[in-house]
Every structure is written in structure tokens, then in C-alpha cells.
PDB file of C-alpha atoms in Angstrom:
ATOM      1  CA  MET M 597      -7.541 -31.347  34.819  1.00  0.00           C
ATOM      2  CA  ARG M 598     -10.361 -32.082  32.656  1.00  0.00           C
ATOM      3  CA  THR M 599     -10.919 -28.282  31.920  1.00  0.00           C
ATOM      4  CA  LEU M 600      -7.180 -28.186  30.762  1.00  0.00           C
ATOM      5  CA  LEU M 601      -7.258 -31.178  28.601  1.00  0.00           C
ATOM      6  CA  CYS M 602     -10.221 -29.711  26.822  1.00  0.00           C
ATOM      7  CA  ALA M 603      -8.292 -26.348  26.307  1.00  0.00           C
ATOM      8  CA  LEU M 604      -5.299 -28.232  24.881  1.00  0.00           C
ATOM      9  CA  LEU M 605      -7.617 -30.404  22.362  1.00  0.00           C
ATOM     10  CA  ALA M 606      -9.132 -27.127  21.355  1.00  0.00           C
ATOM     11  CA  VAL M 607      -5.637 -25.635  20.751  1.00  0.00           C
ATOM     12  CA  VAL M 608      -4.675 -28.670  18.949  1.00  0.00           C
ATOM     13  CA  GLY M 609      -7.829 -28.831  16.760  1.00  0.00           C
ATOM     14  CA  GLY M 610      -7.621 -25.257  15.980  1.00  0.00           C
ATOM     15  CA  LEU M 611      -3.973 -25.277  14.784  1.00  0.00           C
ATOM     16  CA  GLY M 612      -4.051 -28.748  13.178  1.00  0.00           C
ATOM     17  CA  CYS M 613      -0.347 -29.721  11.593  1.00  0.00           C
ATOM     18  CA  ALA M 614       1.859 -27.114  10.073  1.00  0.00           C
ATOM     19  CA  ARG M 615       2.057 -27.320   6.188  1.00  0.00           C
ATOM     20  CA  ILE M 616       5.231 -27.248   4.297  1.00  0.00           C
ATOM     21  CA  TYR M 617       5.400 -24.626   1.725  1.00  0.00           C
ATOM     22  CA  ARG M 618       5.628 -26.136  -2.016  1.00  0.00           C
ATOM     23  CA  PRO M 619       7.245 -23.498  -4.712  1.00  0.00           C
ATOM     24  CA  VAL M 620       4.829 -22.838  -7.273  1.00  0.00           C
ATOM     25  CA  ALA M 621       5.457 -21.137 -10.672  1.00  0.00           C
ATOM     26  CA  LEU M 622       4.351 -17.809 -11.692  1.00  0.00           C
ATOM     27  CA  ALA M 623       0.764 -17.838 -13.450  1.00  0.00           C
ATOM     28  CA  THR M 624       0.651 -18.187 -17.237  1.00  0.00           C
ATOM     29  CA  PRO M 625      -0.328 -14.749 -18.349  1.00  0.00           C
ATOM     30  CA  PRO M 626      -3.831 -14.671 -20.352  1.00  0.00           C
ATOM     31  CA  ALA M 627      -4.570 -12.780 -23.531  1.00  0.00           C
ATOM     32  CA  SER M 628      -2.560  -9.577 -23.431  1.00  0.00           C
ATOM     33  CA  VAL M 629      -4.224  -6.025 -23.295  1.00  0.00           C
ATOM     34  CA  GLN M 630      -2.529  -4.026 -25.986  1.00  0.00           C
ATOM     35  CA  GLY M 631      -1.796  -0.314 -25.206  1.00  0.00           C
ATOM     36  CA  GLU M 632       0.124   2.666 -26.886  1.00  0.00           C
ATOM     37  CA  GLY M 633       3.564   0.823 -27.059  1.00  0.00           C
ATOM     38  CA  LEU M 634       2.902  -1.382 -24.034  1.00  0.00           C
ATOM     39  CA  ALA M 635       0.932  -4.429 -23.550  1.00  0.00           C
ATOM     40  CA  GLY M 636       0.025  -6.105 -20.263  1.00  0.00           C
ATOM     41  CA  GLN M 637      -1.326  -9.148 -18.624  1.00  0.00           C
ATOM     42  CA  LEU M 638      -2.808  -9.503 -15.064  1.00  0.00           C
ATOM     43  CA  ALA M 639      -3.511 -12.954 -13.638  1.00  0.00           C
ATOM     44  CA  PRO M 640      -4.281 -14.354 -10.231  1.00  0.00           C
ATOM     45  CA  GLN M 641      -1.278 -16.006  -9.005  1.00  0.00           C
ATOM     46  CA  PRO M 642      -1.811 -19.755  -8.388  1.00  0.00           C
ATOM     47  CA  TRP M 643      -1.257 -21.154  -4.749  1.00  0.00           C
ATOM     48  CA  GLY M 644      -0.887 -24.809  -5.827  1.00  0.00           C
ATOM     49  CA  ASP M 645      -0.649 -26.948  -2.822  1.00  0.00           C
ATOM     50  CA  ASN M 646      -0.397 -24.269  -0.338  1.00  0.00           C
ATOM     51  CA  SER M 647      -4.070 -24.541   0.787  1.00  0.00           C
ATOM     52  CA  ARG M 648      -3.392 -23.145   4.351  1.00  0.00           C
ATOM     53  CA  TYR M 649      -1.814 -19.964   2.886  1.00  0.00           C
ATOM     54  CA  GLU M 650      -4.697 -19.747   0.071  1.00  0.00           C
ATOM     55  CA  GLN M 651      -7.339 -19.730   2.853  1.00  0.00           C
ATOM     56  CA  LYS M 652      -5.512 -17.149   4.817  1.00  0.00           C
ATOM     57  CA  ALA M 653      -5.284 -14.817   2.041  1.00  0.00           C
ATOM     58  CA  LEU M 654      -9.087 -15.142   1.161  1.00  0.00           C
ATOM     59  CA  GLN M 655      -9.710 -14.457   4.951  1.00  0.00           C
ATOM     60  CA  ALA M 656      -7.323 -11.411   4.606  1.00  0.00           C
ATOM     61  CA  ASN M 657      -8.783 -10.060   1.280  1.00  0.00           C
ATOM     62  CA  LEU M 658      -5.320 -10.513  -0.010  1.00  0.00           C
ATOM     63  CA  CYS M 659      -4.888 -10.803  -3.791  1.00  0.00           C
ATOM     64  CA  VAL M 660      -1.516 -12.028  -5.205  1.00  0.00           C
ATOM     65  CA  LEU M 661      -1.481 -11.534  -9.030  1.00  0.00           C
ATOM     66  CA  THR M 662       1.001 -11.850 -11.776  1.00  0.00           C
ATOM     67  CA  LEU M 663       1.769  -8.921 -13.716  1.00  0.00           C
ATOM     68  CA  THR M 664       3.247  -9.195 -17.020  1.00  0.00           C
ATOM     69  CA  LEU M 665       4.223  -6.269 -19.387  1.00  0.00           C
ATOM     70  CA  GLU M 666       5.821  -6.259 -22.839  1.00  0.00           C
ATOM     71  CA  ASN M 667       7.125  -3.207 -24.555  1.00  0.00           C
ATOM     72  CA  THR M 668       5.907  -3.358 -27.982  1.00  0.00           C
ATOM     73  CA  SER M 669       7.382  -0.176 -29.135  1.00  0.00           C
ATOM     74  CA  SER M 670      10.699   0.522 -30.815  1.00  0.00           C
ATOM     75  CA  ALA M 671      12.102   2.744 -27.873  1.00  0.00           C
ATOM     76  CA  ASP M 672      12.803   2.172 -24.076  1.00  0.00           C
ATOM     77  CA  LEU M 673       9.717   2.611 -21.753  1.00  0.00           C
ATOM     78  CA  GLU M 674       9.915   4.035 -18.036  1.00  0.00           C
ATOM     79  CA  ILE M 675       7.254   2.371 -16.091  1.00  0.00           C
ATOM     80  CA  LEU M 676       6.580   4.836 -13.361  1.00  0.00           C
ATOM     81  CA  ARG M 677       4.143   3.280 -11.100  1.00  0.00           C
ATOM     82  CA  LEU M 678       0.966   1.153 -10.544  1.00  0.00           C
ATOM     83  CA  ASP M 679      -2.089   2.596  -9.357  1.00  0.00           C
ATOM     84  CA  PRO M 680      -4.829  -0.101  -7.925  1.00  0.00           C
ATOM     85  CA  SER M 681      -8.425   0.348  -8.312  1.00  0.00           C
ATOM     86  CA  VAL M 682     -10.157   2.517  -5.647  1.00  0.00           C
ATOM     87  CA  GLY M 683     -10.250   0.832  -2.290  1.00  0.00           C
ATOM     88  CA  ALA M 684      -7.664  -1.369  -3.100  1.00  0.00           C
ATOM     89  CA  THR M 685      -4.121  -0.989  -1.354  1.00  0.00           C
ATOM     90  CA  ALA M 686      -0.817  -2.376  -2.802  1.00  0.00           C
ATOM     91  CA  LEU M 687       1.367  -4.155  -0.049  1.00  0.00           C
ATOM     92  CA  PRO M 688       5.110  -4.844  -0.122  1.00  0.00           C
ATOM     93  CA  PRO M 689       6.176  -8.731  -0.159  1.00  0.00           C
ATOM     94  CA  GLU M 690       6.606  -8.512   3.589  1.00  0.00           C
ATOM     95  CA  ALA M 691       3.527  -7.255   4.576  1.00  0.00           C
ATOM     96  CA  ALA M 692       1.670  -9.575   2.238  1.00  0.00           C
ATOM     97  CA  THR M 693       3.550 -12.490   3.964  1.00  0.00           C
ATOM     98  CA  SER M 694       2.776 -11.447   7.489  1.00  0.00           C
ATOM     99  CA  LEU M 695      -0.992 -11.772   6.567  1.00  0.00           C
ATOM    100  CA  VAL M 696      -0.783 -15.355   5.473  1.00  0.00           C
ATOM    101  CA  LYS M 697       1.990 -16.839   7.374  1.00  0.00           C
ATOM    102  CA  GLN M 698       1.470 -19.778   9.877  1.00  0.00           C
ATOM    103  CA  GLN M 699       1.771 -18.883  13.488  1.00  0.00           C
ATOM    104  CA  SER M 700       4.846 -20.918  14.435  1.00  0.00           C
ATOM    105  CA  VAL M 701       5.170 -19.842  17.860  1.00  0.00           C
ATOM    106  CA  ALA M 702       1.351 -20.955  18.522  1.00  0.00           C
ATOM    107  CA  TYR M 703       2.640 -24.527  17.970  1.00  0.00           C
ATOM    108  CA  LEU M 704       4.780 -24.139  21.415  1.00  0.00           C
ATOM    109  CA  LEU M 705       1.474 -24.095  23.346  1.00  0.00           C
ATOM    110  CA  TYR M 706       1.179 -27.775  22.850  1.00  0.00           C
ATOM    111  CA  PRO M 707       3.927 -28.311  25.627  1.00  0.00           C
ATOM    112  CA  LEU M 708       3.632 -25.245  27.242  1.00  0.00           C
ATOM    113  CA  LEU M 709      -0.123 -25.796  28.498  1.00  0.00           C
ATOM    114  CA  PRO M 710       0.360 -29.160  30.268  1.00  0.00           C
ATOM    115  CA  GLY M 711       3.618 -27.907  31.613  1.00  0.00           C
ATOM    116  CA  LEU M 712       2.250 -24.853  33.295  1.00  0.00           C
ATOM    117  CA  ALA M 713      -0.759 -26.914  34.862  1.00  0.00           C
ATOM    118  CA  GLY M 714       1.861 -29.479  36.003  1.00  0.00           C
ATOM    119  CA  LEU M 715       3.425 -26.828  38.327  1.00  0.00           C
ATOM    120  CA  GLY M 716       0.168 -26.451  40.190  1.00  0.00           C
ATOM    121  CA  ALA M 717      -0.703 -30.307  40.105  1.00  0.00           C
ATOM    122  CA  ALA M 718       1.907 -31.431  42.699  1.00  0.00           C
ATOM    123  CA  GLY M 719       0.428 -33.314  45.653  1.00  0.00           C
ATOM    124  CA  LYS M 720      -2.655 -34.209  43.654  1.00  0.00           C
ATOM    125  CA  SER M 721      -3.417 -37.616  42.530  1.00  0.00           C
ATOM    126  CA  SER M 722      -6.053 -39.877  40.994  1.00  0.00           C
ATOM    127  CA  SER M 723      -7.748 -42.679  42.871  1.00  0.00           C
ATOM    128  CA  GLY M 724      -8.043 -46.205  41.226  1.00  0.00           C
ATOM    129  CA  PRO M 725      -6.009 -49.496  41.217  1.00  0.00           C
ATOM    130  CA  VAL M 726      -2.991 -47.680  39.825  1.00  0.00           C
ATOM    131  CA  VAL M 727      -2.427 -44.466  41.732  1.00  0.00           C
ATOM    132  CA  ILE M 728      -0.989 -42.083  38.912  1.00  0.00           C
ATOM    133  CA  SER M 729      -0.400 -38.403  40.272  1.00  0.00           C
ATOM    134  CA  ASP M 730      -1.848 -35.595  38.272  1.00  0.00           C
ATOM    135  CA  GLN M 731       1.573 -34.142  38.003  1.00  0.00           C
ATOM    136  CA  ALA M 732       2.898 -37.350  36.237  1.00  0.00           C
ATOM    137  CA  VAL M 733       0.147 -37.202  33.776  1.00  0.00           C
ATOM    138  CA  PHE M 734       0.873 -33.390  32.761  1.00  0.00           C
ATOM    139  CA  GLN M 735       4.549 -34.253  32.644  1.00  0.00           C
ATOM    140  CA  GLY M 736       3.824 -36.924  30.072  1.00  0.00           C
ATOM    141  CA  LEU M 737       1.592 -34.449  28.222  1.00  0.00           C
ATOM    142  CA  THR M 738       4.282 -31.997  28.393  1.00  0.00           C
ATOM    143  CA  ILE M 739       6.601 -34.508  26.695  1.00  0.00           C
ATOM    144  CA  ALA M 740       4.217 -35.447  24.080  1.00  0.00           C
ATOM    145  CA  GLY M 741       3.353 -31.880  23.503  1.00  0.00           C
ATOM    146  CA  ALA M 742       6.913 -31.228  22.712  1.00  0.00           C
ATOM    147  CA  CYS M 743       7.162 -34.071  20.225  1.00  0.00           C
ATOM    148  CA  ILE M 744       4.460 -32.682  18.438  1.00  0.00           C
ATOM    149  CA  GLY M 745       4.429 -29.045  18.752  1.00  0.00           C
ATOM    150  CA  VAL M 746       8.301 -28.345  18.461  1.00  0.00           C
ATOM    151  CA  PRO M 747       8.583 -29.903  14.796  1.00  0.00           C
ATOM    152  CA  ASN M 748       5.485 -28.425  13.837  1.00  0.00           C
ATOM    153  CA  ALA M 749       6.865 -24.884  15.072  1.00  0.00           C
ATOM    154  CA  ILE M 750      10.108 -25.651  12.981  1.00  0.00           C
ATOM    155  CA  VAL M 751       8.120 -26.557   9.867  1.00  0.00           C
ATOM    156  CA  ALA M 752       5.880 -23.585  10.004  1.00  0.00           C
ATOM    157  CA  ALA M 753       8.754 -21.184  10.575  1.00  0.00           C
ATOM    158  CA  ARG M 754      10.750 -22.697   7.729  1.00  0.00           C
ATOM    159  CA  SER M 755       7.587 -22.446   5.406  1.00  0.00           C
ATOM    160  CA  ASN M 756       6.906 -18.842   6.380  1.00  0.00           C
ATOM    161  CA  ARG M 757      10.637 -18.104   5.318  1.00  0.00           C
ATOM    162  CA  ARG M 758      10.384 -19.847   1.988  1.00  0.00           C
ATOM    163  CA  LEU M 759       6.979 -18.190   1.073  1.00  0.00           C
ATOM    164  CA  GLU M 760       8.522 -14.833   2.043  1.00  0.00           C
ATOM    165  CA  ALA M 761      11.562 -15.557  -0.146  1.00  0.00           C
ATOM    166  CA  PHE M 762       9.522 -16.373  -3.147  1.00  0.00           C
ATOM    167  CA  PHE M 763       7.188 -13.018  -2.729  1.00  0.00           C
ATOM    168  CA  ARG M 764      10.429 -10.863  -2.605  1.00  0.00           C
ATOM    169  CA  GLU M 765      12.236 -12.518  -5.226  1.00  0.00           C
ATOM    170  CA  GLN M 766       9.253 -12.389  -7.667  1.00  0.00           C
ATOM    171  CA  ALA M 767       7.854  -9.121  -6.458  1.00  0.00           C
ATOM    172  CA  TRP M 768       7.333  -6.726  -9.521  1.00  0.00           C
ATOM    173  CA  ALA M 769       9.215  -3.261  -9.410  1.00  0.00           C
ATOM    174  CA  PRO M 770       8.822  -0.204 -11.722  1.00  0.00           C
ATOM    175  CA  GLY M 771      11.852   0.791 -13.969  1.00  0.00           C
ATOM    176  CA  ARG M 772      13.010   0.773 -17.432  1.00  0.00           C
ATOM    177  CA  LEU M 773      11.568  -1.624 -19.924  1.00  0.00           C
ATOM    178  CA  ALA M 774      13.712  -2.132 -23.109  1.00  0.00           C
ATOM    179  CA  ALA M 775      12.363  -2.037 -26.348  1.00  0.00           C
ATOM    180  CA  GLY M 776      10.902  -5.562 -27.159  1.00  0.00           C
ATOM    181  CA  GLY M 777      11.435  -6.419 -23.496  1.00  0.00           C
ATOM    182  CA  THR M 778       9.090  -8.468 -21.150  1.00  0.00           C
ATOM    183  CA  ARG M 779       8.895  -8.211 -17.673  1.00  0.00           C
ATOM    184  CA  ARG M 780       6.848 -10.399 -15.059  1.00  0.00           C
ATOM    185  CA  GLY M 781       6.339 -10.299 -11.280  1.00  0.00           C
ATOM    186  CA  LEU M 782       4.088 -10.582  -8.435  1.00  0.00           C
ATOM    187  CA  ILE M 783       1.892  -7.639  -7.052  1.00  0.00           C
ATOM    188  CA  PHE M 784      -0.023  -7.594  -3.718  1.00  0.00           C
ATOM    189  CA  LEU M 785      -3.324  -5.898  -3.272  1.00  0.00           C
ATOM    190  CA  ARG M 786      -5.445  -5.861  -0.520  1.00  0.00           C
ATOM    191  CA  ALA M 787      -9.241  -5.141  -1.342  1.00  0.00           C
ATOM    192  CA  PRO M 788     -12.227  -4.582   0.663  1.00  0.00           C
ATOM    193  CA  ASP M 789     -14.037  -7.319  -0.690  1.00  0.00           C
ATOM    194  CA  SER M 790     -12.048 -10.254  -2.477  1.00  0.00           C
ATOM    195  CA  ARG M 791     -15.041 -11.312  -4.594  1.00  0.00           C
ATOM    196  CA  THR M 792     -15.159  -8.068  -6.638  1.00  0.00           C
ATOM    197  CA  PRO M 793     -12.790  -7.567  -9.822  1.00  0.00           C
ATOM    198  CA  LEU M 794      -9.636  -5.496  -9.539  1.00  0.00           C
ATOM    199  CA  ALA M 795      -8.223  -2.988 -11.875  1.00  0.00           C
ATOM    200  CA  VAL M 796      -4.494  -1.785 -12.019  1.00  0.00           C
ATOM    201  CA  GLN M 797      -3.455   1.251 -13.820  1.00  0.00           C
ATOM    202  CA  VAL M 798       0.034   1.040 -15.207  1.00  0.00           C
ATOM    203  CA  ILE M 799       1.608   4.514 -15.577  1.00  0.00           C
ATOM    204  CA  PHE M 800       4.576   4.630 -17.967  1.00  0.00           C
ATOM    205  CA  ARG M 801       6.414   7.118 -20.070  1.00  0.00           C
ATOM    206  CA  GLY M 802       8.008   6.872 -23.534  1.00  0.00           C
ATOM    207  CA  SER M 803       8.659   9.075 -26.548  1.00  0.00           C
ATOM    208  CA  MET M 804       5.117   9.859 -26.643  1.00  0.00           C
ATOM    209  CA  GLY M 805       5.060  11.384 -23.042  1.00  0.00           C
ATOM    210  CA  GLU M 806       3.190   9.810 -20.265  1.00  0.00           C
ATOM    211  CA  ARG M 807       0.601   7.582 -20.999  1.00  0.00           C
ATOM    212  CA  ASN M 808      -1.245   4.443 -19.051  1.00  0.00           C
ATOM    213  CA  LEU M 809      -2.740   0.953 -19.452  1.00  0.00           C
ATOM    214  CA  THR M 810      -5.495  -0.318 -17.517  1.00  0.00           C
ATOM    215  CA  LEU M 811      -5.618  -4.250 -16.723  1.00  0.00           C
ATOM    216  CA  THR M 812      -8.298  -5.893 -14.891  1.00  0.00           C
ATOM    217  CA  VAL M 813      -8.620  -9.539 -13.191  1.00  0.00           C
ATOM    218  CA  GLN M 814     -11.408 -11.348 -11.931  1.00  0.00           C
ATOM    219  CA  SER M 815     -11.873 -11.552  -7.993  1.00  0.00           C
ATOM    220  CA  ALA M 816      -9.671 -13.926  -6.125  1.00  0.00           C
ATOM    221  CA  ARG M 817     -12.765 -16.170  -4.909  1.00  0.00           C
ATOM    222  CA  SER M 818     -14.103 -16.697  -8.500  1.00  0.00           C
ATOM    223  CA  SER M 819     -10.624 -17.592  -9.863  1.00  0.00           C
ATOM    224  CA  GLN M 820      -9.216 -19.442  -7.232  1.00  0.00           C
ATOM    225  CA  GLY M 821      -6.404 -21.707  -8.496  1.00  0.00           C
ATOM    226  CA  PRO M 822      -1.244 -19.129  -4.182  1.00  0.00           C
TER     227      PRO M 822
END
């Protein structure tokens, strides 16, 4: 019984309480980099009060960045693609979410562990002034675990959905950028080392043919603010 209680405490200590996802606005763009008909800004997207997600992103070397592009020419431009720096990989919003999401199912271990132990505890009892069977103790822990674990699992799952919805809605996508128009959105890069600066090359086409604009950003660790 003592062994199981230690295991349960280890699970509780490792998971802690689920965190509620709190909406965050897109990053304020820094000074723009001017190109031939296109200006751009790249900035780390702040996590705000969502420190649980931020820590997971740092552990996974995931950089969430806000990209802003402005067409400074008098003609429409076609944004063809984004090429991240060597070693970095661009991810879709769903993949980025999977790297940082809270493990909602793990909170069900709170009632599951004592519940399973209680199945094999029948007939055993503790000695003392008041005789309480081990099975009764485990049943009590199962009820307490359910009261704690189930709400945390619900909060974690709901928060994960809200974060994924934010990533999907704000994800940057290539396409036509009208003359004088501006577009902002999130890009998700996984780098070998989140401490190193990142570069993104914007490939676009206009009346002068295919061009590119290189944007850089400091490392996620040095510019923490997602």
C-alpha cells in the first residue's frame, strides 16, 4: 500500500494542476526589413500567462513566430513560400499543438491507480483501535482522485482545443498580397537548438519576377515573452 501511495504522490507531483489557456494577441511587429516591393517583420509570439505551454515549447525547441508582410509596391504580389534556415523545420498548427499540449488523459491516473490497487486489496485490513480495510482506503482515494483528476482532465482538454483553434485561425498562409496590403500570421518552426537565432526567407513574385526577402529573429530563449 505504501508503494502505491508513493506512486500516486509522484504522479500528482509530476502533473500538478491543469492550466487554463488564456488568449493572447499577436506580437507587435518590430521595425520592418525593406525589400524590393515587400517589407517584413518577424517576432517571437508571446505566450502571456500560458507558462505551461511555453515551457513545453522550449523543451521541444518549438518557436512560434508572428510574421508580418507589407506590400510596398503598386502591384499585387504573390507570396510563394517560406524557407526556414538550415536545420529548422516548418510545422502545421496541428503538429505544433501536439508538441505543447497538456496530457489530459494522464489526469485520469488519479482515480485509476488507487482503483486498480483496491481490486487486489480485499481481505486485508490495518490493525489499530479502528479497523479500516485497505480496500476502504483505496476506495476513498479513488473517489478523491476522481474529484481532482476528472475536472483537471476536462480543463486540460478544453485548453488544448482553444490553443489549437488559435494556432489554426492565426496560421500564416502563402497567397496573393494586394498592393499596399498587409498580412500577419503565425509560423511554427522547430529548430535543433532554440537558443540560436532563426532566419526565414520569404519567396515572392511580382512584376519584376521572383524575389526573396530574408527575415531574422533572436532565439526563443533569449526573447521569451506563447
